[in-house]
JSON list of C-alpha atoms and ligand atoms in Angstrom, two decimals:
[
{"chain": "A", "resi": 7, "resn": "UNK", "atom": "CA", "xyz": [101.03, 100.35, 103.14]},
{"chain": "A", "resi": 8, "resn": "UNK", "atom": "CA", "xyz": [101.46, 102.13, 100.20]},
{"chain": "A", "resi": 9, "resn": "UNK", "atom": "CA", "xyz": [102.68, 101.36, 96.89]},
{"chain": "A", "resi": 10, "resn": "UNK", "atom": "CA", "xyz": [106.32, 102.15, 96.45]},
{"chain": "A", "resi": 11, "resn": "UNK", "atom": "CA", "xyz": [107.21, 105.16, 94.96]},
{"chain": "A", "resi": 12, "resn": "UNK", "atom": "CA", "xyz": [109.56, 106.63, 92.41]},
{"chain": "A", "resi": 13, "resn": "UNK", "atom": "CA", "xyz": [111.21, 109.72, 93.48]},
{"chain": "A", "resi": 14, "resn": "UNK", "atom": "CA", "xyz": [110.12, 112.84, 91.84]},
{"chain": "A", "resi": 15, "resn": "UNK", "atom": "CA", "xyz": [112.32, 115.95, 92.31]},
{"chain": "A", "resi": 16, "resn": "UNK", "atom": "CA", "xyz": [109.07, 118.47, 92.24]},
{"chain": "A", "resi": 17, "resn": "UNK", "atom": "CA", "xyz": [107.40, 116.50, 94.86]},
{"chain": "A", "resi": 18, "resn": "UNK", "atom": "CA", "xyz": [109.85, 114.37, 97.00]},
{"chain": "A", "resi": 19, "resn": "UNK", "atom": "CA", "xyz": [112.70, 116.64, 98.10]},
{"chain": "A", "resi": 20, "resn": "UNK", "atom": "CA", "xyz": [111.91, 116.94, 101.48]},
{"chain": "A", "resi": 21, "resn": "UNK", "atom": "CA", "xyz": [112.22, 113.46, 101.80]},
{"chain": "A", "resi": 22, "resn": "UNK", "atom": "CA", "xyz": [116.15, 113.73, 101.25]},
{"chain": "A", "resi": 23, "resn": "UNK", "atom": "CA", "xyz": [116.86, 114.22, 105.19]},
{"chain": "A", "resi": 24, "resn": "UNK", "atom": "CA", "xyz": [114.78, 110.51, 105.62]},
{"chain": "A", "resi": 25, "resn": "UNK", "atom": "CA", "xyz": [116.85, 109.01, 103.21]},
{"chain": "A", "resi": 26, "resn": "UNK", "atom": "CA", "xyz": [120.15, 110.14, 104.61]},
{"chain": "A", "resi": 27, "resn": "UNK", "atom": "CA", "xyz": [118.44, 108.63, 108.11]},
{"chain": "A", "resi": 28, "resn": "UNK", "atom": "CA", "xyz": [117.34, 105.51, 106.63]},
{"chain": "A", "resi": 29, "resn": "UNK", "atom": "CA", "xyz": [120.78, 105.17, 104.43]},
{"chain": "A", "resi": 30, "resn": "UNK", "atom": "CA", "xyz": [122.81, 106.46, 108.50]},
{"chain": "A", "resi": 31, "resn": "UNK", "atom": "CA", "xyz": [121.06, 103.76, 110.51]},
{"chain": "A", "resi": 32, "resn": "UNK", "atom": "CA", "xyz": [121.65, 100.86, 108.21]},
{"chain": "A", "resi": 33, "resn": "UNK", "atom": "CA", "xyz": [125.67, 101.56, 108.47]},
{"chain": "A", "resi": 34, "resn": "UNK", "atom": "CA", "xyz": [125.69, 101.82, 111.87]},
{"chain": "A", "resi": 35, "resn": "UNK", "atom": "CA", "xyz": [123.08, 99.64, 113.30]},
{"chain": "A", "resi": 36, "resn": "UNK", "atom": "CA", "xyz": [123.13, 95.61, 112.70]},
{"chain": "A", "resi": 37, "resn": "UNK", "atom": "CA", "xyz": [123.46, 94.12, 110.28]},
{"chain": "A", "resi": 38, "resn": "UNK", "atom": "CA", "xyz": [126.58, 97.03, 109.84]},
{"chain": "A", "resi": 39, "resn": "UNK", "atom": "CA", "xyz": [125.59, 97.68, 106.04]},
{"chain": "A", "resi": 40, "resn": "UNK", "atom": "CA", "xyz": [128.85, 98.45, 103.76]},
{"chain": "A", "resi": 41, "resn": "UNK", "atom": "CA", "xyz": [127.31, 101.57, 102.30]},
{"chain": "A", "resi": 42, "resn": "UNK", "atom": "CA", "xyz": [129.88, 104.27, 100.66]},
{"chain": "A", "resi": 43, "resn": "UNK", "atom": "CA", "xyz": [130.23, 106.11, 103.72]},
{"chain": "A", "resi": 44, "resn": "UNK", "atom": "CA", "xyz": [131.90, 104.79, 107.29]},
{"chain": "A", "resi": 45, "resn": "UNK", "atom": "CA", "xyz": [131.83, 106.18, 111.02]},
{"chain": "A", "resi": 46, "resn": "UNK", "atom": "CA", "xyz": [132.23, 108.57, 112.01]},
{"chain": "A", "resi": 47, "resn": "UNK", "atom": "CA", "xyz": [129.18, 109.84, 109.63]},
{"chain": "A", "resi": 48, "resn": "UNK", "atom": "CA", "xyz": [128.90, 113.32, 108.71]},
{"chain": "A", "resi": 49, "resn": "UNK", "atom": "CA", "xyz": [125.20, 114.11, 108.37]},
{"chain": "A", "resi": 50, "resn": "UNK", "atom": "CA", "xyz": [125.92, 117.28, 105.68]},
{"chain": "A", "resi": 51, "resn": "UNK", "atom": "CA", "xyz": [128.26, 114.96, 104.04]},
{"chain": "A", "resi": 52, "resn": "UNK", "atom": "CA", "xyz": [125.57, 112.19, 103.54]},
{"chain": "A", "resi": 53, "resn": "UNK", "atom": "CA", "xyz": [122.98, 115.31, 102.80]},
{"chain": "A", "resi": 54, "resn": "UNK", "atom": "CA", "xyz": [124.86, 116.27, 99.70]},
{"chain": "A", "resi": 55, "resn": "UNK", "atom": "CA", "xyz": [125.40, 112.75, 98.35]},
{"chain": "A", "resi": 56, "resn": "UNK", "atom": "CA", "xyz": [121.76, 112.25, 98.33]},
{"chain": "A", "resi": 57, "resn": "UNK", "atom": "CA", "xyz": [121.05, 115.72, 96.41]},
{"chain": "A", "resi": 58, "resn": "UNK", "atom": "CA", "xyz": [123.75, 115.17, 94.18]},
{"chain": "A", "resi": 59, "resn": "UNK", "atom": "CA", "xyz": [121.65, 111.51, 93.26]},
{"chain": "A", "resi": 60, "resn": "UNK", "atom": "CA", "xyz": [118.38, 113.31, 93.04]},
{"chain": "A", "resi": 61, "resn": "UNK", "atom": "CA", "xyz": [120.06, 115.69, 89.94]},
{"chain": "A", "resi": 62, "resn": "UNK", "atom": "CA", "xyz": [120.54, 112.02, 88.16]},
{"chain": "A", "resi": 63, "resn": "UNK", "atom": "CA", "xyz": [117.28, 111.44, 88.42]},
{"chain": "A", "resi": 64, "resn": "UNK", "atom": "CA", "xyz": [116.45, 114.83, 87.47]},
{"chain": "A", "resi": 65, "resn": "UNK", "atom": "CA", "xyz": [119.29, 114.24, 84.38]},
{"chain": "A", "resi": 66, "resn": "UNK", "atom": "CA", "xyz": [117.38, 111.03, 83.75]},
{"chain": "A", "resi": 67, "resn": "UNK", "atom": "CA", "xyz": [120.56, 108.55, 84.01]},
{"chain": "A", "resi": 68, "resn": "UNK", "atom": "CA", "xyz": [118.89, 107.35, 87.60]},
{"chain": "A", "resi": 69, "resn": "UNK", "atom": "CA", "xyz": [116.05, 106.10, 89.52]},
{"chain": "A", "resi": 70, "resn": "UNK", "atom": "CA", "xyz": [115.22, 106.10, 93.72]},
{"chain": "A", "resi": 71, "resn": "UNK", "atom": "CA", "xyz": [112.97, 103.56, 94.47]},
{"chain": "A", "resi": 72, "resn": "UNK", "atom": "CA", "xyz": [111.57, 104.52, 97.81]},
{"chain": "A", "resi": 73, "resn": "UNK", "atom": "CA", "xyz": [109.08, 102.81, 100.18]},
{"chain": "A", "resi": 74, "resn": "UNK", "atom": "CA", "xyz": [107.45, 105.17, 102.63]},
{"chain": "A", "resi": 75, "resn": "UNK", "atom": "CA", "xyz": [105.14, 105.04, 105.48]},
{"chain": "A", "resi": 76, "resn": "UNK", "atom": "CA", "xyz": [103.53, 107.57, 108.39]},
{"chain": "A", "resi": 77, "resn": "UNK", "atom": "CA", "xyz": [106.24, 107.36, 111.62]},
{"chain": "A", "resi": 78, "resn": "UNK", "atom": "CA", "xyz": [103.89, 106.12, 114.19]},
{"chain": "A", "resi": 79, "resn": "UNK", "atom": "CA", "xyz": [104.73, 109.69, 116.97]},
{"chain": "A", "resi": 80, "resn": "UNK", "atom": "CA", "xyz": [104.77, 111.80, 114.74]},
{"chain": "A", "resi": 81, "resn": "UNK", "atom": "CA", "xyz": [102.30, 110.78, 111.66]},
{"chain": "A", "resi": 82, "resn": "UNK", "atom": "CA", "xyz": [104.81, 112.53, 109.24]},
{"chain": "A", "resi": 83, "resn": "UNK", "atom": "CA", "xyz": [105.69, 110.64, 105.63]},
{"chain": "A", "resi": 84, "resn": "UNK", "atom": "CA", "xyz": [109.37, 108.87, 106.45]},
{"chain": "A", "resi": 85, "resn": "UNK", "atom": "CA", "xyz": [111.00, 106.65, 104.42]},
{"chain": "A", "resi": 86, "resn": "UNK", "atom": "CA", "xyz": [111.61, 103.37, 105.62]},
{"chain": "A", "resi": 87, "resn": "UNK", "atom": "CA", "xyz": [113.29, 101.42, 102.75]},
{"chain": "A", "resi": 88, "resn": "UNK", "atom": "CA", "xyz": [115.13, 102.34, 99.48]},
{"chain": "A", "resi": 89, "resn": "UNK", "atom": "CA", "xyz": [116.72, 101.22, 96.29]},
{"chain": "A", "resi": 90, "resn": "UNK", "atom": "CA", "xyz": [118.40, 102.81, 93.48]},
{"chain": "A", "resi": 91, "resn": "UNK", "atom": "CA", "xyz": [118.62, 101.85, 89.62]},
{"chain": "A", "resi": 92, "resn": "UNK", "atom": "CA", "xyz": [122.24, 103.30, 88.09]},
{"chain": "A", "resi": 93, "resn": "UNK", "atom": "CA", "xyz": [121.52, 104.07, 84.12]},
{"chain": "A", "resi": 94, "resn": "UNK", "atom": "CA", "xyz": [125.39, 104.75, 83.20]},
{"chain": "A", "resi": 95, "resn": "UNK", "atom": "CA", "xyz": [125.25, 106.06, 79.45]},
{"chain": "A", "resi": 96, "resn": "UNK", "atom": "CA", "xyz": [127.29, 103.58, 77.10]},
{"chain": "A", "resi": 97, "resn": "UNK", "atom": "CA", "xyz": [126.97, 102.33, 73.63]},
{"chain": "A", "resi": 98, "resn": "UNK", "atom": "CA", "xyz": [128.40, 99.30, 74.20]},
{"chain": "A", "resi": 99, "resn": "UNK", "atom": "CA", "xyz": [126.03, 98.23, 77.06]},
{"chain": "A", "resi": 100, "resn": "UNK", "atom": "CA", "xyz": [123.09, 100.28, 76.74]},
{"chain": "A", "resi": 101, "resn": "UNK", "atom": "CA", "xyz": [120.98, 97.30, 78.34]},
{"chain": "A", "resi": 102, "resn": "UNK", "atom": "CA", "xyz": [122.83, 97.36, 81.42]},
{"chain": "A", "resi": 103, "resn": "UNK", "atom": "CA", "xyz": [122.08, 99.20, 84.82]},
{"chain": "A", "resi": 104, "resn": "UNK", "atom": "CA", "xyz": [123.30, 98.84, 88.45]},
{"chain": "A", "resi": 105, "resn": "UNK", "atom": "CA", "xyz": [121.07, 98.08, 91.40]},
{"chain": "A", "resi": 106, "resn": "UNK", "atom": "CA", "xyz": [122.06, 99.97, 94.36]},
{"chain": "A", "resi": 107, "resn": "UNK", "atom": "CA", "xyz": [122.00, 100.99, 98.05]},
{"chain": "A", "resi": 108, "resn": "UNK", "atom": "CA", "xyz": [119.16, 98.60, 98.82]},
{"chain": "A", "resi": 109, "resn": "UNK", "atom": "CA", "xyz": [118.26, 99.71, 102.49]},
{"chain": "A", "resi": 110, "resn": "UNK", "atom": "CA", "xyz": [115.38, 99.02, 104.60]},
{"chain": "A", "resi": 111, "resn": "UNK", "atom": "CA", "xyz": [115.29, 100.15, 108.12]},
{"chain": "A", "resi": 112, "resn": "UNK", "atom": "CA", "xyz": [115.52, 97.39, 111.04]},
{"chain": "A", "resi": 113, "resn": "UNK", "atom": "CA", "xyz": [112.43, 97.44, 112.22]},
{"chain": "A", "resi": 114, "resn": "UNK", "atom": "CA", "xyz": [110.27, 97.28, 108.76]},
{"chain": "A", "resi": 115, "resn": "UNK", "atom": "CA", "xyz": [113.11, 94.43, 107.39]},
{"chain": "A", "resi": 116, "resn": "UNK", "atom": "CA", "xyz": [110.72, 90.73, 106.72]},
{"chain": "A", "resi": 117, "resn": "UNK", "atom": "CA", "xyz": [107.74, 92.87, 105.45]},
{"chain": "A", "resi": 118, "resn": "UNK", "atom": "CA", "xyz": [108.49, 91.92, 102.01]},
{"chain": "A", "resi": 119, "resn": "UNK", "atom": "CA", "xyz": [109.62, 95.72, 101.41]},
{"chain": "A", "resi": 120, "resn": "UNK", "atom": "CA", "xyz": [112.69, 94.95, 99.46]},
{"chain": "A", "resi": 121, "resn": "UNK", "atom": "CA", "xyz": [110.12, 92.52, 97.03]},
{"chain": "A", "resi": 122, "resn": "UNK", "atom": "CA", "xyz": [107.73, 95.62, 96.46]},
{"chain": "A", "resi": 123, "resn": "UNK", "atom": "CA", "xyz": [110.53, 97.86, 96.12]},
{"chain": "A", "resi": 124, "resn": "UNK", "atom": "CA", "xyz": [112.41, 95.42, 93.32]},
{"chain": "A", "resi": 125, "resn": "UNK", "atom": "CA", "xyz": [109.17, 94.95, 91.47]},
{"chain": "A", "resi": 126, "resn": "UNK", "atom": "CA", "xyz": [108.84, 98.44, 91.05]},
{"chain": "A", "resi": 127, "resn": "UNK", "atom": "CA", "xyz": [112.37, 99.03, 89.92]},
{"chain": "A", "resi": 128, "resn": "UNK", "atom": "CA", "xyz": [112.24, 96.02, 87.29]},
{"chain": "A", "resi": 129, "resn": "UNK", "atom": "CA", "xyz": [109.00, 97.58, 85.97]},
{"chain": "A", "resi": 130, "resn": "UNK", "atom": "CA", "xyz": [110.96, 101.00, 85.46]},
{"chain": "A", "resi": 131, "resn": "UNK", "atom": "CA", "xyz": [113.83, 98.83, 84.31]},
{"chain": "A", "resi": 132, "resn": "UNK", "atom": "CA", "xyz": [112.27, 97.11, 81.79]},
{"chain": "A", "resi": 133, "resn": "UNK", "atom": "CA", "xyz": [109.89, 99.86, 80.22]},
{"chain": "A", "resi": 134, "resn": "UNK", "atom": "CA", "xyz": [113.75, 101.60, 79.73]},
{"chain": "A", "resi": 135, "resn": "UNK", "atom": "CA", "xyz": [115.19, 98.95, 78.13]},
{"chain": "A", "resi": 136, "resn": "UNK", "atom": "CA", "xyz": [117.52, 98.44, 80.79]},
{"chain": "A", "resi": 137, "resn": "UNK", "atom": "CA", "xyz": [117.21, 94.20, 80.72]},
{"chain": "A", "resi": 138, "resn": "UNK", "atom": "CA", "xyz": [120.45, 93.61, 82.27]},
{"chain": "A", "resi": 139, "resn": "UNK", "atom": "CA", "xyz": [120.45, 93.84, 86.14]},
{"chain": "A", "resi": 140, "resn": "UNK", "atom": "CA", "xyz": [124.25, 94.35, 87.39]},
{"chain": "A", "resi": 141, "resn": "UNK", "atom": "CA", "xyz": [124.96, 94.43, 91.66]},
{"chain": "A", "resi": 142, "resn": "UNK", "atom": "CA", "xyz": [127.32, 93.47, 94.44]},
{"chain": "A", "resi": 143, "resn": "UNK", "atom": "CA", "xyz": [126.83, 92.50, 98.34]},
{"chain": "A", "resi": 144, "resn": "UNK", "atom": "CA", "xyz": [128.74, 91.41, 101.11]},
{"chain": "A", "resi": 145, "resn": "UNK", "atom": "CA", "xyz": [130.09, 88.09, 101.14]},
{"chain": "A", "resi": 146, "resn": "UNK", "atom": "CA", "xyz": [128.38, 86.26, 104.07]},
{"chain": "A", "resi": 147, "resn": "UNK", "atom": "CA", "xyz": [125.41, 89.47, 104.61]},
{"chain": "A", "resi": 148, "resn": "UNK", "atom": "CA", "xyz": [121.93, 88.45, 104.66]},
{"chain": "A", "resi": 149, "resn": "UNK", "atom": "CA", "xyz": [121.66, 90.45, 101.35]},
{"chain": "A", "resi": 150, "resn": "UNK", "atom": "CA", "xyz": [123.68, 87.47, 99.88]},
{"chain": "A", "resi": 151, "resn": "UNK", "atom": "CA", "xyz": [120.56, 85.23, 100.91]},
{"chain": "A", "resi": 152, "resn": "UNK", "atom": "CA", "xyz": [117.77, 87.78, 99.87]},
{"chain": "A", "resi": 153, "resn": "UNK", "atom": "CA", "xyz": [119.37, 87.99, 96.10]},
{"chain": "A", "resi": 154, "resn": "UNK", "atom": "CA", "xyz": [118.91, 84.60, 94.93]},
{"chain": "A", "resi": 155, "resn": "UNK", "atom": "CA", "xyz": [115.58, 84.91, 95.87]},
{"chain": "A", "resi": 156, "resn": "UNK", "atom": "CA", "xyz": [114.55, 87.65, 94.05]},
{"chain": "A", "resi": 157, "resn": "UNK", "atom": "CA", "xyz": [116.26, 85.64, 90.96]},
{"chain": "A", "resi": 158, "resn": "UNK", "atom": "CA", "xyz": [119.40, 87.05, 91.05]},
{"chain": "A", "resi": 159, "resn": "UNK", "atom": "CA", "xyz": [122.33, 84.65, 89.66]},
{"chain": "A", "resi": 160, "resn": "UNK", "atom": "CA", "xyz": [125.60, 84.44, 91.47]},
{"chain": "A", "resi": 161, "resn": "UNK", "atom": "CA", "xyz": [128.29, 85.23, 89.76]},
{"chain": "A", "resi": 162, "resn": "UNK", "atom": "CA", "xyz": [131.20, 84.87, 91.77]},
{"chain": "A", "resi": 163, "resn": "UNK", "atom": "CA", "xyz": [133.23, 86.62, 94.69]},
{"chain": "A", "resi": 164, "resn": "UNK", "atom": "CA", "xyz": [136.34, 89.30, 94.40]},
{"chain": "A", "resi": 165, "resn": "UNK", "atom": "CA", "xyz": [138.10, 89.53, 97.70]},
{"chain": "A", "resi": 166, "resn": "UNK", "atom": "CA", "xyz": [138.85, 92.27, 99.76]},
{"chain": "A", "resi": 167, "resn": "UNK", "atom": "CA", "xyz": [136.91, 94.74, 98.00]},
{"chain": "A", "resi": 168, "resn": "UNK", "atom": "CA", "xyz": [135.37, 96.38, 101.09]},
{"chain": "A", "resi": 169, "resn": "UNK", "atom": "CA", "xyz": [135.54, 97.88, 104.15]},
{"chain": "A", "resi": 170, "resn": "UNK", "atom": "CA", "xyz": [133.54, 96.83, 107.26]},
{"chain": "A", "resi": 171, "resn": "UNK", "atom": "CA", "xyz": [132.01, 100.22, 109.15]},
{"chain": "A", "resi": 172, "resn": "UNK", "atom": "CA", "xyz": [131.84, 97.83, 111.86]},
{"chain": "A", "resi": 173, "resn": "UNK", "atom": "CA", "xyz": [135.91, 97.24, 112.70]},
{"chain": "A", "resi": 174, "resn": "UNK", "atom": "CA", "xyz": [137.74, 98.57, 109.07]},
{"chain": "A", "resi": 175, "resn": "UNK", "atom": "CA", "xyz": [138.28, 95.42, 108.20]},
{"chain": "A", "resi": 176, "resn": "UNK", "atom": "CA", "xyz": [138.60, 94.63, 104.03]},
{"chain": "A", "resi": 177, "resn": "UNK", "atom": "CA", "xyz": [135.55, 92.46, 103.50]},
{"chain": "A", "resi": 178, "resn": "UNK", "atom": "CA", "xyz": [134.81, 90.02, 100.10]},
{"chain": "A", "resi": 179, "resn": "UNK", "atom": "CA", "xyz": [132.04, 91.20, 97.82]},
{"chain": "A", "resi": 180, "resn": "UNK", "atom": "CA", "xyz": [129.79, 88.83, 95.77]},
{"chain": "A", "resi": 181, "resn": "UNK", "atom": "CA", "xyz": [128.26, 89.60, 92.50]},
{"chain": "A", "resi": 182, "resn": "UNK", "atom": "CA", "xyz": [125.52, 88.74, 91.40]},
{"chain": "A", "resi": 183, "resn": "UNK", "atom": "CA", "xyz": [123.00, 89.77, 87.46]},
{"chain": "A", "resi": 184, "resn": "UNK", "atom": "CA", "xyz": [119.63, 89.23, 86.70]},
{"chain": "A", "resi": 185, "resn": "UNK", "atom": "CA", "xyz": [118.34, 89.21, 82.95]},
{"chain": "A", "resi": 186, "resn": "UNK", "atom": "CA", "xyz": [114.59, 90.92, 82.80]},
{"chain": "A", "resi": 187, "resn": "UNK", "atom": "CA", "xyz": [112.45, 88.66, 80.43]},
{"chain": "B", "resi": 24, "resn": "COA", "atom": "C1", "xyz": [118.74, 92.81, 102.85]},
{"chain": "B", "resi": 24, "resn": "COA", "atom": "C2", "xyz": [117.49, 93.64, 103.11]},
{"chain": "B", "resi": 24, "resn": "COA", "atom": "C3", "xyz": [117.45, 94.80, 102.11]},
{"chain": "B", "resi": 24, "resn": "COA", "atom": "C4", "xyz": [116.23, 92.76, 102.92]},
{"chain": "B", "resi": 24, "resn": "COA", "atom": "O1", "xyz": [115.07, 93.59, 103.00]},
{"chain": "B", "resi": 24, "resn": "COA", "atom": "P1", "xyz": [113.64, 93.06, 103.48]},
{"chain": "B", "resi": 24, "resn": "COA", "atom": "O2", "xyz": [112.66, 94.15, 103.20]},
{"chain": "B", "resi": 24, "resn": "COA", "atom": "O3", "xyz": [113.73, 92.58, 104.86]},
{"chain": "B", "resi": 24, "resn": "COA", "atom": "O4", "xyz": [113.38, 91.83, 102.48]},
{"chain": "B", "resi": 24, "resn": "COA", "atom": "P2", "xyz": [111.97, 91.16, 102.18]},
{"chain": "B", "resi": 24, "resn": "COA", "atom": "O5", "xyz": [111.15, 91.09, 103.43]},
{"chain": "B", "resi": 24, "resn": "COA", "atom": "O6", "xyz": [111.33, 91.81, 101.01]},
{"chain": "B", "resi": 24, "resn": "COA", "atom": "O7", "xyz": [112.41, 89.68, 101.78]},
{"chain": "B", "resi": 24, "resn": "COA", "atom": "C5", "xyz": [112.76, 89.33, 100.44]},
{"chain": "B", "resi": 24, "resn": "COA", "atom": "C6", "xyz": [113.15, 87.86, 100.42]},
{"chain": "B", "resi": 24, "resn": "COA", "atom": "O8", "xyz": [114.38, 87.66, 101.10]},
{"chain": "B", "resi": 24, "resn": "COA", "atom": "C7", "xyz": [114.22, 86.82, 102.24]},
{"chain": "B", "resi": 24, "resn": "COA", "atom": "N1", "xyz": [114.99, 87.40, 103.35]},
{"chain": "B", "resi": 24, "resn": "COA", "atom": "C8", "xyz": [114.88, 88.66, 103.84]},
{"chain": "B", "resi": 24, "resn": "COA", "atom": "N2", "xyz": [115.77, 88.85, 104.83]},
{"chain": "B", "resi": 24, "resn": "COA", "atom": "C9", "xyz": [116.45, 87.69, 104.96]},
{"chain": "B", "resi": 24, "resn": "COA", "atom": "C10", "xyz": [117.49, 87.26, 105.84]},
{"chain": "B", "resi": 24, "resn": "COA", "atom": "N3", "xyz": [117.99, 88.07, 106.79]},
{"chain": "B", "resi": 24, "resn": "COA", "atom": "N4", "xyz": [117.96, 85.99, 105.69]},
{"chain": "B", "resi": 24, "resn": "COA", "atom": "C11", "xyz": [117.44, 85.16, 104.76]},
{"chain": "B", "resi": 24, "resn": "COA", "atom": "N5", "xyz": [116.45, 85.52, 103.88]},
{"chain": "B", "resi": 24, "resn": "COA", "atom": "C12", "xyz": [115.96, 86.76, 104.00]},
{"chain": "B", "resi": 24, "resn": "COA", "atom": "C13", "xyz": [112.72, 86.83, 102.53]},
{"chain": "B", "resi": 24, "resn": "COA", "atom": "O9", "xyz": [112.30, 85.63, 103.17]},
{"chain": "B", "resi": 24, "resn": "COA", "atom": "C14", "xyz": [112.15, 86.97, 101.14]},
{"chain": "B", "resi": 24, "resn": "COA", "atom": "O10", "xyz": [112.19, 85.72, 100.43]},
{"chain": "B", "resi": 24, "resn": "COA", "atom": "P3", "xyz": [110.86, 84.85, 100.19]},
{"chain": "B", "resi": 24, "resn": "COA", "atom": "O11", "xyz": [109.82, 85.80, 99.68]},
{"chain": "B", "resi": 24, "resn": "COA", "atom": "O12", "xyz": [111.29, 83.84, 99.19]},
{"chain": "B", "resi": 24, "resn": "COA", "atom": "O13", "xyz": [110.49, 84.32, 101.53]},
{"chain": "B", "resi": 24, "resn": "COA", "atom": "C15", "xyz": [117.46, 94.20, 104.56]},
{"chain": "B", "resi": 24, "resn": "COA", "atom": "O14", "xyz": [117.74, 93.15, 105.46]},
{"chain": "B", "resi": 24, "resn": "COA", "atom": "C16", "xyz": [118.47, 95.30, 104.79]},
{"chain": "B", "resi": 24, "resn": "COA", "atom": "O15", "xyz": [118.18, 96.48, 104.58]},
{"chain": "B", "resi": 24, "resn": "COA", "atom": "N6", "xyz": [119.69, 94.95, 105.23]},
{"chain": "B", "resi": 24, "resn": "COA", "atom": "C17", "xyz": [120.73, 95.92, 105.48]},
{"chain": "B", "resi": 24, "resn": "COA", "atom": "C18", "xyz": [121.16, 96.61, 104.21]},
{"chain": "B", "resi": 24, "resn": "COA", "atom": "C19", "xyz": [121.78, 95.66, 103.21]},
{"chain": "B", "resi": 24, "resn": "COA", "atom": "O16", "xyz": [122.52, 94.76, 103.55]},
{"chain": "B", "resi": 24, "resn": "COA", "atom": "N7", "xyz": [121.45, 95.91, 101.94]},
{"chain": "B", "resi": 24, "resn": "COA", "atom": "C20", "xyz": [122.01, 95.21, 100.84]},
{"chain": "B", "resi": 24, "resn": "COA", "atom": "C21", "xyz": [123.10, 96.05, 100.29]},
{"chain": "B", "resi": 24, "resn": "COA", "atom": "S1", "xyz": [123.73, 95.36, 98.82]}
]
């Protein structure tokens, strides 16, 4: 498998349509990932969300983190697991960046994807000055597990703060920061 891969507008658009597949199939197949968009999902929807990302990355106030390998039919590039690093622009915090949408499809989850992938966004992180890692999970998801061993520190829980695509129900969200040394 390849290394992963930052995305590059001039080379990686036509990777947008995998993205929105990887990002569909993680809402609405188990583990039911609370992702910014519920079922029904609407595919054009989902389509612009991701283009309207790739312009941050082209405005330089985000990164996509993307792991990709050949789908075994068709031999075709797909992505199969993704992660995003927020920049917001602020005086105040100018150390501090979000780590977000953190998908990898079903059947490539226990590879060690997500480690690769977070490697490669705390190099990016780090060269940018950005030492302060900020995110949020599910309360009781097996993201909650997978954090603390990448080094994340809890921080604490705020209830309600979701919903569930799985039934609508309001789920709790943990938080969690990592400083970059
Ligand atoms: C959470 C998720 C991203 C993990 O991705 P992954 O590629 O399977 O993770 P990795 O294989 O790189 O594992 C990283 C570490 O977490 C552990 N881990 C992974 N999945 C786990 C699980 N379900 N339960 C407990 N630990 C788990 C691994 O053992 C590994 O730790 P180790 O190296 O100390 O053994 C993946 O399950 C997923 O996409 N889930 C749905 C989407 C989601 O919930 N994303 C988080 C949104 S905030």
């Amino acid at each position: 498998m390849d290394e992963a891969i930052l995305y590059n507008p001039s080379l990686h658009s036509h990777l947008i349509p995998s993205l929105v597949s990887v990002h569909g199939t993680c809402i609405t197949q188990p583990t039911y990932s609370i992702a910014t968009f519920l079922p029904p999902l609407d595919q054009s929807t989902m389509q612009k969300w991701w283009e309207e990302r790739a312009k941050e990355v082209v405005s330089g106030s985000r990164h996509i983190i993307m792991q990709t390998a050949a789908n075994t039919s068709t031999g075709e590039e797909e992505v199969v697991g993704v992660v995003m690093l927020d920049k917001p622009q602020s005086q105040t915090v100018p150390h501090t960046a979000w780590v977000e949408k953190l998908l990898v499809l079903p059947e490539w989850r226990r590879k060690g994807i997500t480690k690769r992938m977070m490697v490669r966004l705390e190099e990016v992180a780090r060269k940018e000055g950005r030492t302060l890692l900020m995110l949020d999970t599910e309360k009781d998801s097996p993201a909650e597990l997978v954090y603390p061993r990448l080094g994340y520190v809890r921080v604490g829980e705020v209830p309600r703060y979701m919903i569930s695509p799985l039934d609508g129900s309001l789920k709790d969200s943990v938080w969690f920061y990592k400083e970059l040394r």
